[in-house]
Tab-separated table of C-alpha atoms in Angstrom:
chain	number	residue	atom	x	y	z
A	1	MET	CA	102.209	122.166	80.749
A	2	SER	CA	104.556	119.270	81.438
A	3	ARG	CA	105.937	118.857	84.928
A	4	VAL	CA	109.517	117.860	85.755
A	5	LEU	CA	109.902	114.701	87.833
A	6	LYS	CA	112.197	114.844	90.851
A	7	ASN	CA	111.767	111.218	91.965
A	8	LYS	CA	110.427	108.270	90.033
A	9	GLU	CA	110.622	104.897	91.739
A	10	LEU	CA	108.771	102.018	90.132
A	11	GLU	CA	109.071	98.439	91.354
A	12	ASN	CA	107.425	95.668	89.345
A	13	THR	CA	105.225	98.372	87.814
A	14	ARG	CA	105.126	100.357	84.613
A	15	LEU	CA	103.190	103.461	83.657
A	16	ALA	CA	101.623	104.192	80.286
A	17	THR	CA	103.392	107.563	80.240
A	18	ASN	CA	106.146	109.288	82.176
A	19	TYR	CA	104.130	110.224	85.275
A	20	GLY	CA	100.549	109.107	84.815
A	21	GLY	CA	98.011	107.135	82.899
A	22	TRP	CA	97.385	103.427	83.170
A	23	MET	CA	99.485	101.442	85.648
A	24	TYR	CA	100.477	97.836	84.965
A	25	CYS	CA	101.966	94.986	86.969
A	26	ASN	CA	105.240	93.973	85.257
A	27	HIS	CA	104.831	90.340	86.293
A	28	CYS	CA	101.396	89.554	84.817
A	29	ASN	CA	100.941	92.649	82.592
A	30	GLU	CA	97.504	93.285	84.123
A	31	ASN	CA	96.159	96.811	84.445
A	32	ILE	CA	96.057	97.662	88.165
A	33	GLY	CA	94.713	101.217	87.936
A	34	TYR	CA	94.953	104.708	86.552
A	35	LEU	CA	96.992	107.647	87.848
A	36	CYS	CA	95.602	111.053	86.859
A	37	TYR	CA	98.271	113.219	85.238
A	38	SER	CA	97.695	116.703	86.554
A	39	THR	CA	95.885	116.492	89.884
A	40	TYR	CA	98.399	114.869	92.224
A	41	ASP	CA	101.594	116.381	93.629
A	42	GLN	CA	103.073	113.223	95.134
A	43	ILE	CA	102.077	109.563	95.047
A	44	ASP	CA	103.347	106.716	97.199
A	45	LEU	CA	101.626	103.407	96.431
A	46	LYS	CA	102.642	99.953	97.615
A	47	TYR	CA	100.525	97.036	96.452
A	48	ALA	CA	100.278	93.292	96.070
A	49	CYS	CA	98.905	92.147	92.731
A	50	HIS	CA	96.653	89.091	92.630
A	51	CYS	CA	99.432	87.331	90.677
A	52	GLY	CA	101.625	87.514	93.822
A	53	SER	CA	103.944	90.304	92.674
A	54	GLN	CA	104.715	93.167	95.065
A	55	GLY	CA	104.775	96.591	93.423
A	56	LYS	CA	105.601	100.176	94.286
A	57	VAL	CA	105.025	103.582	92.701
A	58	PHE	CA	106.644	106.713	94.137
A	59	LEU	CA	106.526	109.932	92.134
A	60	ASP	CA	106.995	113.582	92.964
A	61	PHE	CA	108.014	116.691	91.074
A	62	VAL	CA	110.609	119.452	91.246
A	63	ASP	CA	107.868	121.921	92.200
A	64	SER	CA	106.145	119.576	94.711
A	65	HIS	CA	105.419	120.819	98.203
A	66	VAL	CA	105.311	118.770	101.377
A	67	GLY	CA	101.660	117.898	101.861
A	68	GLN	CA	99.721	118.525	105.036
A	69	ALA	CA	98.545	115.330	106.711
A	70	CYS	CA	94.799	114.966	106.421
A	71	PHE	CA	92.516	112.405	108.002
A	72	ASP	CA	89.565	113.031	105.685
A	73	ASP	CA	88.543	110.149	103.451
A	74	LEU	CA	89.000	110.342	99.725
A	75	VAL	CA	85.703	110.611	97.862
A	76	ILE	CA	84.863	107.868	95.378
A	77	ILE	CA	83.320	109.122	92.136
A	78	LYS	CA	82.887	106.620	89.281
A	79	ASN	CA	85.485	104.236	90.849
A	80	ARG	CA	88.073	107.052	91.164
A	81	PHE	CA	89.563	108.262	94.432
A	82	CYS	CA	88.984	112.022	94.392
A	83	CYS	CA	89.990	114.928	96.605
A	84	PRO	CA	87.097	115.700	99.003
A	85	ASN	CA	87.734	119.456	98.630
A	86	ASP	CA	87.608	119.982	94.869
A	87	ARG	CA	86.357	116.502	93.837
A	88	GLU	CA	89.143	116.204	91.247
A	89	PRO	CA	90.136	112.583	90.471
A	90	LEU	CA	93.558	111.506	91.772
A	91	ILE	CA	93.865	107.760	91.207
A	92	THR	CA	91.883	104.643	90.385
A	93	ILE	CA	92.952	101.312	91.865
A	94	LEU	CA	91.289	98.224	90.449
A	95	ASP	CA	90.414	96.137	93.528
A	96	LYS	CA	89.693	93.102	91.356
A	97	LYS	CA	93.353	93.150	90.194
A	98	VAL	CA	95.044	94.184	93.449
A	99	ALA	CA	94.938	92.038	96.595
A	100	CYS	CA	95.947	94.848	98.958
A	101	TYR	CA	97.543	98.279	98.911
A	102	GLU	CA	98.784	101.234	100.945
A	103	LEU	CA	98.281	104.622	99.316
A	104	LYS	CA	99.492	108.126	100.179
A	105	VAL	CA	98.560	110.795	97.661
A	106	THR	CA	98.943	114.561	97.855
A	107	CYS	CA	96.444	116.693	95.972
A	108	LYS	CA	98.093	119.386	93.868
A	109	SER	CA	95.357	121.977	94.428
A	110	CYS	CA	94.758	121.719	98.202
A	111	ASN	CA	98.191	120.327	99.225
A	112	ARG	CA	96.659	117.754	101.582
A	113	THR	CA	98.026	114.224	101.819
A	114	TYR	CA	95.386	111.491	101.974
A	115	THR	CA	96.012	107.906	103.011
A	116	LYS	CA	94.066	104.792	102.135
A	117	ASP	CA	94.756	101.186	103.071
A	118	PHE	CA	93.019	98.168	101.596
A	119	ASN	CA	93.749	94.735	103.032
C-alpha cells in the first residue's frame, strides 16, 4: 500500500520514485545510493558528493511516529544498512560516489532511529 508523504525536502538530489528507489546527485547525475521503499519511517540524509555538490534528503509520512534514539549500529548486509533488530534493509549509500554523509533513519517496524556518520 502506498504511503502519504508529510514532508519531502530534496536539495541537489532526485529520487527514482516519490519516496524511494535510486538516489541521484542533481549536479553530476551520479547514483549515490538506494532508499528502500517500505522499511523506513523517516530519513534525514546530508551528504557531499565527490563532484563537490552538497545534497540533502528529508522524508517522513503522515503516519510516521517519532523514533526512539538508539545507539546500536546499523548492520551491513550486501552493502545495505539494515536494522539490527529485524535485519530489513533501510538504505544503501555508495561510498565511492559520496565523500561524506550524516544519516538519521528510523525503522518502520521497530521505531528506532539510527545514526551513521561517514567523514
